[in-house]
Coordinates of C-alpha atoms and ligand atoms in Angstrom, one line a residue:
M1 CA 17.8 25.6 -74.5
K2 CA 19.1 21.9 -73.9
R3 CA 22.9 22.4 -73.2
Y4 CA 25.6 19.9 -74.2
S5 CA 29.1 18.9 -73.0
G6 CA 31.7 18.4 -75.6
F7 CA 31.4 14.8 -75.0
G8 CA 27.2 15.0 -75.4
L9 CA 27.6 16.8 -78.7
V10 CA 30.2 14.2 -79.9
K11 CA 27.7 11.2 -78.7
H12 CA 25.0 13.1 -80.2
A13 CA 26.7 14.0 -83.4
M14 CA 27.5 10.3 -83.7
S15 CA 24.1 8.9 -82.8
H16 CA 22.2 11.3 -84.7
H17 CA 20.8 9.1 -87.6
E18 CA 20.0 5.6 -85.7
N19 CA 16.8 5.6 -85.6
W20 CA 15.8 7.5 -88.7
E21 CA 13.2 5.3 -91.3
R22 CA 14.4 4.6 -94.1
Q23 CA 12.6 6.6 -97.0
W24 CA 12.4 3.5 -99.6
R25 CA 13.4 0.0 -99.4
N26 CA 16.6 -1.8 -100.5
P27 CA 15.2 -4.7 -102.7
T28 CA 16.7 -7.4 -103.9
P29 CA 16.4 -7.3 -107.7
K30 CA 13.6 -9.8 -109.2
K31 CA 14.0 -12.1 -112.1
Q32 CA 11.3 -10.0 -114.2
Y33 CA 9.3 -6.6 -114.6
D34 CA 6.9 -5.3 -116.6
V35 CA 9.2 -1.8 -117.0
I36 CA 12.7 -1.2 -116.2
I37 CA 13.9 2.5 -116.2
V38 CA 17.7 2.6 -116.7
G39 CA 18.8 5.9 -114.7
G40 CA 17.7 6.8 -111.1
G41 CA 17.8 10.7 -111.7
G42 CA 15.2 13.0 -111.8
H43 CA 13.4 11.7 -114.9
G44 CA 14.0 8.4 -114.2
L45 CA 12.3 8.7 -110.9
A46 CA 9.8 10.5 -112.2
T47 CA 8.7 8.5 -115.0
A48 CA 8.4 5.4 -112.6
Y49 CA 6.3 7.4 -110.0
Y50 CA 3.8 8.3 -112.7
L51 CA 3.8 4.9 -114.2
A52 CA 2.7 3.5 -111.0
K53 CA 0.6 6.3 -110.0
V54 CA -1.4 7.3 -113.4
H55 CA -1.1 4.1 -115.5
G56 CA -1.4 1.4 -112.2
I57 CA 1.9 -0.3 -113.7
T58 CA 3.8 -0.8 -110.4
N59 CA 6.1 -3.8 -111.2
V60 CA 9.1 -1.7 -112.4
A61 CA 12.6 -1.4 -111.4
V62 CA 14.5 1.8 -111.7
I63 CA 18.3 0.7 -112.0
E64 CA 20.7 3.4 -110.8
K65 CA 24.6 2.3 -111.3
G66 CA 25.4 4.9 -108.3
W67 CA 22.8 6.3 -105.9
L68 CA 19.2 8.2 -106.5
G69 CA 19.8 11.5 -107.8
G70 CA 23.5 11.3 -107.6
G71 CA 23.8 12.3 -111.5
N72 CA 23.0 15.8 -113.0
T73 CA 20.1 15.9 -110.7
A74 CA 22.1 16.3 -107.8
R75 CA 24.9 18.6 -110.1
N76 CA 22.3 21.4 -111.5
T77 CA 21.7 24.8 -110.4
T78 CA 17.7 23.9 -110.6
I79 CA 16.6 26.9 -112.3
V80 CA 12.6 26.0 -113.5
R81 CA 11.1 28.4 -116.3
S82 CA 8.8 27.2 -119.1
N83 CA 9.6 30.4 -121.6
Y84 CA 10.8 28.4 -124.6
L85 CA 10.0 29.7 -128.1
W86 CA 8.2 26.9 -130.2
D87 CA 4.9 25.7 -129.5
E88 CA 6.3 22.3 -129.1
A89 CA 8.8 22.9 -126.4
A90 CA 6.3 25.2 -124.8
A91 CA 3.8 22.6 -124.5
L92 CA 6.4 20.3 -122.8
F93 CA 7.6 23.0 -120.6
E94 CA 5.0 24.3 -119.3
H95 CA 3.2 20.9 -118.8
S96 CA 6.0 20.8 -116.4
M97 CA 5.8 24.1 -115.1
K98 CA 2.1 23.1 -114.1
L99 CA 3.1 19.6 -112.1
W100 CA 5.6 22.0 -110.4
E101 CA 3.0 24.1 -108.8
G102 CA 1.3 21.1 -107.3
L103 CA 4.7 18.8 -107.1
S104 CA 5.0 19.2 -103.0
Q105 CA 1.6 18.4 -102.5
D106 CA 1.5 15.8 -105.0
L107 CA 4.4 14.0 -103.3
N108 CA 3.8 15.2 -100.1
Y109 CA 7.7 16.1 -100.3
N110 CA 8.6 19.7 -99.5
V111 CA 10.7 20.3 -103.3
M112 CA 11.1 23.7 -101.9
F113 CA 9.7 25.3 -105.3
S114 CA 10.3 28.9 -105.0
Q115 CA 8.6 30.8 -107.8
R116 CA 11.0 34.0 -107.4
G117 CA 10.9 34.7 -110.8
V118 CA 13.7 34.7 -113.7
L119 CA 15.3 37.1 -115.7
N120 CA 17.2 36.6 -119.0
L121 CA 19.1 39.8 -120.1
G122 CA 19.2 41.4 -123.1
H123 CA 22.5 43.4 -124.0
T124 CA 22.1 44.2 -127.6
L125 CA 19.6 45.3 -130.2
Q126 CA 19.2 41.5 -131.5
D127 CA 19.1 40.0 -128.2
M128 CA 16.2 42.7 -127.2
R129 CA 14.3 41.8 -130.4
D130 CA 14.7 38.1 -129.9
I131 CA 13.1 38.6 -126.1
Q132 CA 10.3 40.3 -127.8
R133 CA 9.8 37.7 -130.2
R134 CA 10.0 34.7 -127.5
V135 CA 7.9 36.7 -125.2
N136 CA 4.9 37.3 -127.8
A137 CA 5.2 33.7 -128.7
N138 CA 4.9 32.5 -124.8
R139 CA 1.7 35.0 -124.2
L140 CA 0.2 33.3 -127.2
N141 CA 0.6 30.3 -125.4
G142 CA -0.8 31.2 -122.0
I143 CA 2.8 31.6 -120.5
D144 CA 3.3 34.3 -118.4
G145 CA 6.2 37.0 -119.6
E146 CA 6.9 40.4 -119.9
V147 CA 9.4 42.3 -121.8
L148 CA 11.5 44.8 -119.3
D149 CA 13.7 47.8 -120.3
A150 CA 16.6 48.7 -118.3
K151 CA 14.7 50.6 -115.8
G152 CA 12.6 48.0 -115.0
V153 CA 15.2 45.2 -114.8
Q154 CA 17.2 47.5 -112.1
D155 CA 13.6 48.0 -110.3
I156 CA 13.7 44.0 -109.6
V157 CA 17.6 44.1 -109.1
P158 CA 18.9 46.9 -107.4
I159 CA 22.9 45.5 -107.3
L160 CA 22.6 44.4 -110.9
D161 CA 25.1 46.8 -112.6
C162 CA 22.5 48.7 -115.5
S163 CA 24.9 51.5 -116.2
K164 CA 25.9 52.6 -119.5
N165 CA 29.4 52.1 -118.4
A166 CA 29.2 48.4 -118.4
R167 CA 31.0 46.7 -121.4
Y168 CA 27.8 45.0 -122.5
P169 CA 25.2 47.4 -120.9
V170 CA 21.8 46.1 -120.1
M171 CA 19.1 46.8 -122.6
G172 CA 16.4 45.0 -120.9
A173 CA 15.2 41.7 -120.4
S174 CA 12.3 38.9 -120.5
W175 CA 10.9 38.4 -117.0
Q176 CA 8.9 35.4 -116.1
P177 CA 7.5 35.8 -112.5
R178 CA 6.3 32.2 -112.4
A179 CA 9.7 30.7 -112.9
G180 CA 12.2 30.1 -110.3
V181 CA 14.1 27.2 -108.1
A182 CA 13.2 24.0 -106.5
R183 CA 15.7 21.8 -104.2
H184 CA 17.0 19.4 -106.3
D185 CA 17.8 16.7 -103.9
A186 CA 14.4 16.9 -102.2
V187 CA 13.0 16.3 -105.9
A188 CA 14.9 13.2 -106.6
W189 CA 13.8 12.0 -103.2
G190 CA 10.2 13.0 -103.5
Y191 CA 9.8 10.6 -106.3
A192 CA 11.7 7.8 -104.9
R193 CA 10.1 7.6 -101.5
A194 CA 6.2 7.9 -103.5
A195 CA 7.3 5.6 -106.1
D196 CA 9.0 2.9 -103.4
S197 CA 5.5 3.4 -102.0
M198 CA 3.4 2.1 -104.6
G199 CA 5.9 -1.0 -105.1
V200 CA 8.8 0.0 -107.5
D201 CA 12.0 -1.4 -106.7
L202 CA 14.8 1.5 -106.7
L203 CA 18.1 -0.8 -107.2
Q204 CA 20.9 1.2 -106.3
N205 CA 24.8 0.2 -107.1
T206 CA 23.3 -1.3 -109.9
E207 CA 25.1 -1.0 -113.2
V208 CA 23.3 -2.0 -116.6
T209 CA 26.1 -3.1 -118.6
G210 CA 24.2 -4.3 -121.8
F211 CA 20.6 -5.3 -123.2
K212 CA 19.4 -8.7 -124.0
I213 CA 18.1 -7.8 -127.7
R214 CA 16.5 -10.8 -129.6
D215 CA 14.8 -10.4 -133.5
G216 CA 14.9 -6.8 -132.9
R217 CA 13.1 -6.3 -129.9
V218 CA 14.4 -6.0 -125.8
H219 CA 13.8 -8.8 -123.4
G220 CA 15.8 -7.1 -120.5
V221 CA 19.1 -5.9 -119.2
H222 CA 22.5 -7.5 -118.2
T223 CA 23.6 -6.0 -114.9
N224 CA 26.5 -6.4 -112.3
R225 CA 23.9 -8.0 -110.3
G226 CA 22.8 -10.2 -112.7
D227 CA 20.0 -10.2 -115.9
I228 CA 16.8 -8.7 -115.3
E229 CA 13.8 -9.4 -117.9
A230 CA 11.4 -6.8 -118.8
K231 CA 9.7 -6.2 -122.4
T232 CA 9.8 -2.8 -121.8
V233 CA 12.6 -0.6 -120.9
G234 CA 13.0 3.4 -120.6
C235 CA 16.4 4.5 -120.6
V236 CA 16.9 8.0 -118.8
A237 CA 20.5 8.3 -118.4
A238 CA 21.7 11.9 -119.5
G239 CA 24.9 12.1 -120.1
N240 CA 25.6 8.4 -120.9
S241 CA 22.6 8.1 -123.2
G242 CA 25.3 7.6 -125.7
V243 CA 26.8 4.9 -123.9
L244 CA 23.7 3.2 -123.5
A245 CA 22.4 3.6 -127.1
K246 CA 26.0 2.0 -128.3
M247 CA 25.5 -1.1 -125.9
A248 CA 22.0 -1.4 -127.7
G249 CA 23.4 -1.3 -131.5
F250 CA 22.2 2.4 -132.5
K251 CA 23.6 5.7 -132.6
L252 CA 21.8 9.0 -131.2
P253 CA 22.4 12.2 -132.6
L254 CA 24.2 13.3 -129.2
E255 CA 27.3 15.0 -127.9
S256 CA 28.4 14.9 -124.3
H257 CA 29.7 17.8 -122.8
P258 CA 30.5 19.0 -119.2
L259 CA 28.7 21.6 -117.7
Q260 CA 30.1 23.2 -114.3
A261 CA 29.0 25.1 -111.9
L262 CA 30.4 26.9 -108.6
V263 CA 28.7 28.2 -105.0
S264 CA 30.0 31.3 -103.2
E265 CA 30.4 31.3 -99.2
P266 CA 27.0 31.9 -97.8
L267 CA 26.1 35.6 -97.8
K268 CA 23.1 37.5 -96.0
P269 CA 19.9 37.4 -98.6
I270 CA 21.0 39.8 -101.2
L271 CA 19.5 38.4 -104.5
D272 CA 15.5 37.2 -104.5
T273 CA 15.5 36.5 -108.2
V274 CA 17.4 34.6 -110.8
V275 CA 19.5 36.6 -113.4
M276 CA 20.5 35.2 -116.5
S277 CA 22.6 36.3 -119.4
N278 CA 23.5 34.4 -122.5
H279 CA 25.5 37.6 -123.8
V280 CA 28.0 37.8 -121.2
H281 CA 27.8 34.1 -120.3
G282 CA 26.6 33.7 -116.8
Y283 CA 23.9 33.2 -114.5
V284 CA 23.2 33.5 -110.9
S285 CA 21.0 32.8 -107.9
Q286 CA 21.1 32.6 -104.2
S287 CA 19.9 29.7 -102.5
D288 CA 18.2 29.6 -98.8
K289 CA 21.2 28.8 -97.4
G290 CA 22.9 32.5 -98.8
D291 CA 25.2 30.7 -101.2
L292 CA 25.5 32.6 -104.8
V293 CA 24.8 29.5 -107.2
I294 CA 26.6 30.4 -110.5
G295 CA 27.2 28.8 -113.6
A296 CA 27.5 29.6 -117.3
G297 CA 27.7 27.3 -121.0
I298 CA 29.2 24.1 -121.6
D299 CA 32.7 23.5 -122.0
G300 CA 33.6 23.4 -125.7
Y301 CA 35.2 19.6 -125.6
V302 CA 33.2 16.5 -125.3
G303 CA 34.1 14.1 -122.4
Y304 CA 32.7 12.3 -120.0
G305 CA 34.5 13.4 -117.1
Q306 CA 32.4 15.4 -114.3
R307 CA 35.1 18.2 -114.1
G308 CA 35.5 20.9 -116.5
S309 CA 38.3 23.5 -117.4
Y310 CA 39.3 26.5 -115.5
T311 CA 38.9 28.7 -118.6
T312 CA 35.5 28.0 -118.5
I313 CA 35.5 28.8 -114.6
E314 CA 37.4 32.1 -115.1
H315 CA 35.1 33.5 -117.8
T316 CA 31.9 32.6 -116.0
L317 CA 33.1 34.7 -112.8
Q318 CA 34.6 37.2 -115.0
A319 CA 30.7 37.5 -116.4
I320 CA 29.4 37.6 -113.1
V321 CA 31.6 40.4 -111.5
E322 CA 30.7 42.7 -115.0
M323 CA 27.2 42.0 -114.1
F324 CA 27.4 42.3 -110.3
P325 CA 30.4 44.4 -109.4
I326 CA 29.0 44.1 -105.6
F327 CA 30.1 40.4 -105.9
S328 CA 33.9 41.0 -106.8
R329 CA 35.0 39.8 -103.3
V330 CA 33.0 37.2 -102.8
R331 CA 35.1 33.7 -102.3
M332 CA 33.9 30.6 -104.2
N333 CA 33.7 27.6 -102.1
R334 CA 33.1 24.8 -104.4
Q335 CA 32.9 23.9 -108.2
W336 CA 32.0 20.6 -109.8
G337 CA 31.0 19.3 -113.4
G338 CA 27.9 17.3 -114.9
I339 CA 27.8 15.6 -118.4
V340 CA 25.3 16.9 -120.0
D341 CA 23.9 15.2 -123.8
T342 CA 23.0 17.8 -126.2
C343 CA 21.1 17.5 -129.4
P344 CA 21.7 19.4 -132.4
D345 CA 18.5 21.3 -132.1
A346 CA 18.8 21.9 -128.1
S347 CA 15.5 20.2 -127.6
P348 CA 15.4 16.6 -125.9
I349 CA 14.5 13.2 -127.2
I350 CA 11.4 11.5 -125.8
S351 CA 11.4 8.6 -128.3
A352 CA 10.8 4.7 -129.3
T353 CA 14.3 3.3 -131.1
P354 CA 14.8 0.9 -133.5
V355 CA 14.6 -1.6 -131.0
K356 CA 11.1 -2.6 -130.3
G357 CA 10.3 -2.0 -126.6
M358 CA 13.0 0.1 -125.8
F359 CA 12.5 4.0 -125.3
F360 CA 15.1 6.9 -124.8
N361 CA 14.1 10.0 -122.9
C362 CA 17.7 12.0 -123.2
G363 CA 19.2 15.1 -124.7
W364 CA 17.9 17.6 -122.3
G365 CA 21.3 19.1 -122.4
T366 CA 21.7 22.2 -120.0
G367 CA 18.0 22.3 -119.1
G368 CA 16.2 19.2 -118.0
F369 CA 16.0 19.9 -114.5
K370 CA 13.0 22.2 -115.1
A371 CA 11.6 19.6 -117.2
I372 CA 11.5 16.5 -114.6
P373 CA 7.9 16.2 -114.0
G374 CA 6.5 17.1 -117.3
S375 CA 9.0 14.5 -119.0
G376 CA 8.1 11.5 -116.1
H377 CA 4.6 12.2 -116.8
V378 CA 4.9 12.0 -120.4
F379 CA 7.7 9.3 -121.0
A380 CA 5.3 7.1 -118.2
A381 CA 2.4 7.5 -120.7
T382 CA 4.5 6.8 -123.8
L383 CA 5.9 3.5 -121.8
A384 CA 2.7 2.6 -120.5
K385 CA 0.7 2.9 -123.9
N386 CA 3.8 2.2 -126.5
E387 CA 2.4 5.1 -128.0
A388 CA 3.7 8.5 -127.9
H389 CA 2.1 11.1 -125.5
P390 CA 1.3 14.0 -127.9
I391 CA 3.3 16.2 -125.9
A392 CA 6.2 14.1 -126.5
A393 CA 5.4 13.0 -130.0
P394 CA 7.5 16.2 -131.4
F395 CA 10.5 14.9 -130.0
S396 CA 10.4 11.6 -131.4
I397 CA 14.0 10.9 -133.1
D398 CA 12.5 10.7 -136.4
R399 CA 12.9 14.6 -136.5
F400 CA 16.3 14.2 -137.4
N401 CA 15.2 12.3 -140.6
S402 CA 12.2 14.3 -141.4
G403 CA 13.8 17.9 -140.7
A404 CA 11.0 18.8 -138.2
L405 CA 13.9 20.3 -135.7
V406 CA 12.4 22.2 -132.8
D407 CA 15.4 24.6 -132.7
E408 CA 15.6 26.1 -128.8
H409 CA 18.9 27.7 -128.9
G410 CA 17.8 31.0 -128.3
A411 CA 15.8 29.7 -124.9
A412 CA 18.3 27.2 -123.7
G413 CA 19.3 29.2 -120.4
V414 CA 23.2 28.6 -121.3
A415 CA 24.8 28.1 -124.4
H416 CA 25.1 24.3 -125.9
Ligands
LIG501 P1 20.6 12.3 -114.1 O1 20.1 13.0 -112.9 O2 22.3 12.6 -114.8 O3 20.2 10.8 -114.2 C1 20.7 10.0 -115.0 C2 21.1 8.4 -114.3 O4 21.6 7.3 -115.0 C3 22.6 8.8 -113.3 O5 22.4 8.8 -111.9 C4 23.6 7.9 -113.8 O6 24.5 7.3 -112.2 C5 22.5 6.9 -114.3 N1 23.1 6.0 -115.3 C6 24.0 6.1 -116.4 N2 24.3 5.1 -116.8 C7 24.0 4.0 -116.2 C8 24.4 2.4 -116.6 N3 24.6 2.0 -117.3 N4 23.1 1.8 -115.4 C9 22.8 2.3 -114.5 N5 22.4 3.5 -114.3 C10 23.2 4.5 -115.3 N6 18.5 22.3 -115.9 C11 17.8 23.0 -115.4 O7 17.0 22.7 -116.2 N7 18.0 24.1 -114.6 C12 19.2 24.3 -114.5 O8 19.5 25.6 -113.8 C13 20.0 23.5 -114.6 N8 21.4 23.9 -114.7 C14 22.4 22.5 -114.7 C15 23.7 22.6 -114.2 C16 24.8 22.0 -114.2 C17 26.0 22.4 -113.8 C18 24.6 20.6 -115.0 C19 25.4 19.6 -115.0 C20 23.2 20.5 -115.5 C21 22.4 21.2 -115.2 N9 20.9 21.5 -115.5 C22 19.9 22.4 -115.6 C23 20.3 20.2 -116.7 C24 19.9 19.1 -115.7 O9 20.7 18.8 -114.5 C25 20.0 17.9 -116.5 O10 19.0 18.0 -117.6 C26 18.9 17.1 -115.2 O11 19.3 16.7 -114.3 C27 19.0 15.5 -116.1 O12 18.2 14.6 -115.1 P2 18.4 12.8 -115.4 O13 17.5 12.4 -114.7 O14 17.9 12.7 -117.1 O15 19.7 12.8 -115.8
LIG502 O1 18.1 25.6 -118.4 O2 17.4 27.6 -117.4 C1 17.9 26.8 -117.7 C2 19.5 26.6 -117.4 C3 20.2 27.4 -116.4 C4 21.1 27.1 -115.9 C5 21.2 26.0 -116.5 N1 20.2 25.8 -117.2

């Protein structure tokens, strides 16, 4: 093994990144593109990638006000599952799951997709009835799922308190073996590198400040680096979607809330699956580094602060310790918040808008990370053909007029 003196260590630490190849270019914005994507999170980057790869549309800019994948994509707890109740949502999330299963190969980038299974716990008779109904619906849609009793849950997670002494004893769970977690940054970077290699311009530190709209049609965007023209604009800005819609002169049925997460100090491997409980309101998995990755429901108030309140942190940790008394002395290392945009039916919006040529992909609430590949794929098709992809069609904003809502509050992993 090579040994370094103290000086050598400092020298190597300082020079470490010198000759690394850049993963994508840093282009100067062109005056005009065929398609502009506003928002360089996972959904925006995936959309650009599929526009180029599937539809051959490469004159595309992704405009990001900060850095790529620095929004909710960087802030989420990376749970991927497809066990949604209604056919429309099941089709969307299972489409995504299938893309996840080949994503590292497709992007030639290891997104560390780990199908370690997800348990959604039931603590009451009504929970168990809902679980049974959802698993039945999943299986009818060809999605893997099982209903477990408390013993089945205990067999998978021996450290979970499944005793009758718990305040809300575990009665059972839904179990999706193909579900799991992935590496959030790698997903953004993998899509970014692949899109860039096909000619997509990734414009970081570029903020959209308004839209060029004439005669009811979009002609481009105003940015802090000048105006950029395009006849097709896709907005994929998660918690900022309402702000962008306001700039375009219409309202979306969205509320923006903080959603928090925490990670603990690293531990030896102790939890090899994902455990979620909507009832006691907490969920946890263990990252490959060893940290416990923990979260719960949204903070109840609306806002754009990427923080959140202490009350939620306290309740979340109470729930985790209640489920896992063994974690009671684990120290938390970090806490943060993202802004999630929630729809009244807890389903996303993938839709044309009152402005011709302008589309929105938003409203993923607490659960859009898992949807990144599927959402990007169907949104790209929608933009390329100016017509909703069949999987995207039920998620049009028209559903709030027609009443054809896709109510997925029950399947949303965390309350919103
Ligand atoms: P983002 O990654 O937020 O990207 C949007 C981008 O738009 C941002 O980078 C932002 O800077 C940019 N932007 C905004 N306004 C402008 C502008 N005017 N000009 C230019 N750029 C702009 N989902 C799951 O499926 N599983 C989970 O376990 C999970 N856990 C979560 C935990 C937390 C704490 C949070 C906050 C969210 C969680 N989610 C989870 C939800 C998930 O993170 C989001 O649904 C998903 O990341 C949204 O991706 P996006 O690409 O749409 O948004
Ligand atoms: O949608 O599965 C989910 C989820 C877990 C944590 C946040 N969202």
